[in-house]
Amino acid sequence: MALSCPPRSSRAGASGRTEVPMPFDYAKTATYRLAQAAKAQRARSGAHLSALGLHPGQEVVLKALARTDGQTMSELAAELGVQPPTVTKMVTRLAAYGFLVRQTSTTDGRLARVFLTDPGRALLNDIDKTWKRLEKEALTGFDDKDRKRLRRLLRKMEKNLLAAQGSAKHRDDEDDDAEDATA
């Protein structure tokens, strides 16, 4: 059974052929390019992180705990901008690998706090090296001015999308605002 599509409005051109209006080319949008770059970045980070025994996204949990160890699952979810079940799954896997532990809060038995273990701390330097390598690969051919401008533009895009979603200000806003003033 053949599917039929509704007829498009068209008009005959000078050549006698029917001209069909060009559809919107989403592949030429900045947001499409951003999505494609994000997919490529995730694939490359996955290749690098697998050498450390990690999957993309797990390293940011470890880095968040390195900044503020002993966070609750809700605090981690808020900091990472993900849903609590996502954090629960990542924490469970990272705990199974021995990179972190969950402990019941000493002040509220209903809360579990998450702490880095020594093996988890030992990965932090390698995670930093991985991100530096990935940054170098992604920005090959960019000068410092272009790197700063790209970072600023991406942050502005992120802020726009968060505002459209009704989300609160991001953790890095103050740092970015200071950097914008000096750039």
CSV table of C-alpha atoms in Angstrom, one decimal:
chain,number,residue,atom,x,y,z
A,1,MET,CA,0.0,0.0,0.0
A,2,ALA,CA,1.5,3.3,-1.1
A,3,LEU,CA,1.4,6.3,1.2
A,4,SER,CA,0.2,9.5,-0.3
A,5,CYS,CA,1.3,12.9,0.9
A,6,PRO,CA,-0.8,16.0,0.7
A,7,PRO,CA,0.0,18.1,-2.3
A,8,ARG,CA,2.4,21.0,-1.8
A,9,SER,CA,1.7,24.4,-3.0
A,10,SER,CA,3.9,25.0,-6.0
A,11,ARG,CA,4.1,27.2,-9.1
A,12,ALA,CA,5.5,26.8,-12.5
A,13,GLY,CA,8.8,28.5,-13.1
A,14,ALA,CA,10.2,30.0,-16.3
A,15,SER,CA,11.5,26.6,-17.3
A,16,GLY,CA,8.0,25.1,-17.1
A,17,ARG,CA,9.1,22.9,-14.2
A,18,THR,CA,7.2,23.0,-10.9
A,19,GLU,CA,9.2,24.9,-8.2
A,20,VAL,CA,8.7,23.5,-4.7
A,21,PRO,CA,9.7,25.8,-1.9
A,22,MET,CA,12.9,24.8,-0.2
A,23,PRO,CA,12.2,23.2,3.2
A,24,PHE,CA,13.9,24.5,6.3
A,25,ASP,CA,17.5,23.1,6.3
A,26,TYR,CA,18.0,22.3,10.0
A,27,ALA,CA,21.5,21.0,9.2
A,28,LYS,CA,22.6,24.6,8.7
A,29,THR,CA,21.5,25.8,12.2
A,30,ALA,CA,23.9,26.5,15.0
A,31,THR,CA,21.9,24.2,17.3
A,32,TYR,CA,22.3,21.3,14.9
A,33,ARG,CA,26.0,21.9,14.6
A,34,LEU,CA,26.2,22.1,18.4
A,35,ALA,CA,24.3,18.8,18.7
A,36,GLN,CA,26.7,17.2,16.2
A,37,ALA,CA,29.7,18.5,18.0
A,38,ALA,CA,28.3,17.2,21.3
A,39,LYS,CA,27.9,13.8,19.8
A,40,ALA,CA,31.4,13.8,18.5
A,41,GLN,CA,32.8,15.1,21.8
A,42,ARG,CA,30.9,12.3,23.7
A,43,ALA,CA,32.3,9.7,21.4
A,44,ARG,CA,35.9,11.0,21.8
A,45,SER,CA,35.5,11.4,25.5
A,46,GLY,CA,34.2,7.8,25.7
A,47,ALA,CA,37.3,6.5,23.9
A,48,HIS,CA,39.6,8.4,26.3
A,49,LEU,CA,37.6,7.6,29.5
A,50,SER,CA,37.3,3.9,28.7
A,51,ALA,CA,41.1,3.7,29.2
A,52,LEU,CA,40.3,4.8,32.8
A,53,GLY,CA,37.5,2.3,33.3
A,54,LEU,CA,34.9,5.1,33.0
A,55,HIS,CA,32.0,6.0,30.8
A,56,PRO,CA,31.1,9.6,29.7
A,57,GLY,CA,29.3,11.4,32.5
A,58,GLN,CA,30.9,9.4,35.3
A,59,GLU,CA,34.0,11.6,35.4
A,60,VAL,CA,31.8,14.7,36.2
A,61,VAL,CA,30.4,12.9,39.2
A,62,LEU,CA,33.9,12.3,40.5
A,63,LYS,CA,35.0,15.9,39.7
A,64,ALA,CA,31.9,17.2,41.5
A,65,LEU,CA,32.7,15.2,44.6
A,66,ALA,CA,36.4,16.4,44.4
A,67,ARG,CA,35.0,20.0,44.7
A,68,THR,CA,32.5,19.1,47.4
A,69,ASP,CA,32.9,15.7,48.9
A,70,GLY,CA,30.0,14.2,50.9
A,71,GLN,CA,27.1,15.6,48.8
A,72,THR,CA,23.7,14.0,48.9
A,73,MET,CA,22.2,12.5,45.8
A,74,SER,CA,19.9,15.5,45.4
A,75,GLU,CA,22.8,17.9,45.7
A,76,LEU,CA,24.7,16.0,43.1
A,77,ALA,CA,21.8,15.9,40.7
A,78,ALA,CA,21.3,19.6,41.1
A,79,GLU,CA,25.0,20.4,40.5
A,80,LEU,CA,25.1,18.1,37.4
A,81,GLY,CA,21.8,19.2,36.0
A,82,VAL,CA,20.4,15.7,35.8
A,83,GLN,CA,17.5,13.9,37.4
A,84,PRO,CA,18.0,12.1,40.7
A,85,PRO,CA,17.5,8.6,39.2
A,86,THR,CA,20.3,9.3,36.7
A,87,VAL,CA,22.7,10.2,39.6
A,88,THR,CA,21.5,7.1,41.5
A,89,LYS,CA,22.5,4.9,38.6
A,90,MET,CA,25.9,6.6,38.1
A,91,VAL,CA,26.7,6.5,41.9
A,92,THR,CA,25.7,2.8,42.1
A,93,ARG,CA,28.0,1.9,39.2
A,94,LEU,CA,30.9,4.1,40.5
A,95,ALA,CA,30.5,2.5,44.0
A,96,ALA,CA,30.6,-1.0,42.4
A,97,TYR,CA,33.9,0.0,40.8
A,98,GLY,CA,35.2,1.2,44.2
A,99,PHE,CA,35.6,4.8,43.2
A,100,LEU,CA,33.1,6.2,45.7
A,101,VAL,CA,31.0,5.1,48.7
A,102,ARG,CA,27.6,6.0,50.0
A,103,GLN,CA,27.2,6.6,53.7
A,104,THR,CA,24.1,7.4,55.8
A,105,SER,CA,24.2,11.0,57.0
A,106,THR,CA,25.2,11.4,60.6
A,107,THR,CA,22.6,14.1,61.1
A,108,ASP,CA,19.7,12.7,59.1
A,109,GLY,CA,19.4,8.9,58.7
A,110,ARG,CA,17.1,9.3,55.7
A,111,LEU,CA,20.0,10.9,53.6
A,112,ALA,CA,22.9,9.2,52.0
A,113,ARG,CA,26.0,11.2,51.4
A,114,VAL,CA,28.5,10.2,48.7
A,115,PHE,CA,32.3,10.3,49.2
A,116,LEU,CA,35.2,9.7,47.0
A,117,THR,CA,37.4,6.7,47.9
A,118,ASP,CA,41.2,6.7,47.5
A,119,PRO,CA,40.9,4.9,44.1
A,120,GLY,CA,38.4,7.5,43.0
A,121,ARG,CA,40.7,10.3,44.1
A,122,ALA,CA,43.6,8.6,42.2
A,123,LEU,CA,41.6,9.0,39.0
A,124,LEU,CA,41.2,12.8,39.2
A,125,ASN,CA,44.5,13.7,37.7
A,126,ASP,CA,44.0,11.3,34.8
A,127,ILE,CA,40.5,12.7,34.3
A,128,ASP,CA,42.0,16.2,34.1
A,129,LYS,CA,44.6,14.9,31.6
A,130,THR,CA,41.8,13.3,29.5
A,131,TRP,CA,39.8,16.6,29.4
A,132,LYS,CA,42.9,18.6,28.4
A,133,ARG,CA,43.7,16.1,25.6
A,134,LEU,CA,40.0,16.2,24.4
A,135,GLU,CA,40.1,20.0,24.6
A,136,LYS,CA,43.2,20.1,22.5
A,137,GLU,CA,41.8,17.7,19.9
A,138,ALA,CA,38.5,19.6,19.7
A,139,LEU,CA,40.1,23.1,19.4
A,140,THR,CA,43.0,22.3,17.1
A,141,GLY,CA,43.5,25.3,14.7
A,142,PHE,CA,41.8,27.7,17.1
A,143,ASP,CA,43.8,30.6,18.5
A,144,ASP,CA,43.3,31.8,22.1
A,145,LYS,CA,41.0,34.6,21.1
A,146,ASP,CA,38.7,32.2,19.2
A,147,ARG,CA,38.7,29.7,22.1
A,148,LYS,CA,37.6,32.4,24.5
A,149,ARG,CA,35.0,33.7,22.1
A,150,LEU,CA,33.6,30.2,21.4
A,151,ARG,CA,33.5,29.4,25.1
A,152,ARG,CA,31.6,32.7,25.7
A,153,LEU,CA,29.2,32.1,22.9
A,154,LEU,CA,28.4,28.6,24.0
A,155,ARG,CA,27.9,29.8,27.5
A,156,LYS,CA,25.5,32.4,26.2
A,157,MET,CA,23.6,29.8,24.2
A,158,GLU,CA,23.4,27.6,27.3
A,159,LYS,CA,22.1,30.5,29.4
A,160,ASN,CA,19.5,31.3,26.7
A,161,LEU,CA,18.3,27.7,26.7
A,162,LEU,CA,18.2,27.4,30.5
A,163,ALA,CA,16.2,30.7,30.6
A,164,ALA,CA,13.7,29.4,28.0
A,165,GLN,CA,13.4,26.3,30.1
A,166,GLY,CA,12.9,28.4,33.3
A,167,SER,CA,16.0,27.0,35.0
A,168,ALA,CA,18.0,28.8,37.6
A,169,LYS,CA,21.4,30.3,37.1
A,170,HIS,CA,24.2,27.8,36.6
A,171,ARG,CA,27.0,27.2,39.0
A,172,ASP,CA,29.7,28.6,36.7
A,173,ASP,CA,27.9,31.9,35.9
A,174,GLU,CA,30.0,34.1,38.3
A,175,ASP,CA,33.3,32.7,36.8
A,176,ASP,CA,32.0,33.3,33.3
A,177,ASP,CA,30.9,36.8,34.0
A,178,ALA,CA,34.3,37.6,35.4
A,179,GLU,CA,36.0,36.1,32.4
A,180,ASP,CA,33.7,38.0,30.0
A,181,ALA,CA,34.7,41.2,31.6
A,182,THR,CA,38.4,40.5,30.9
A,183,ALA,CA,38.0,39.1,27.4
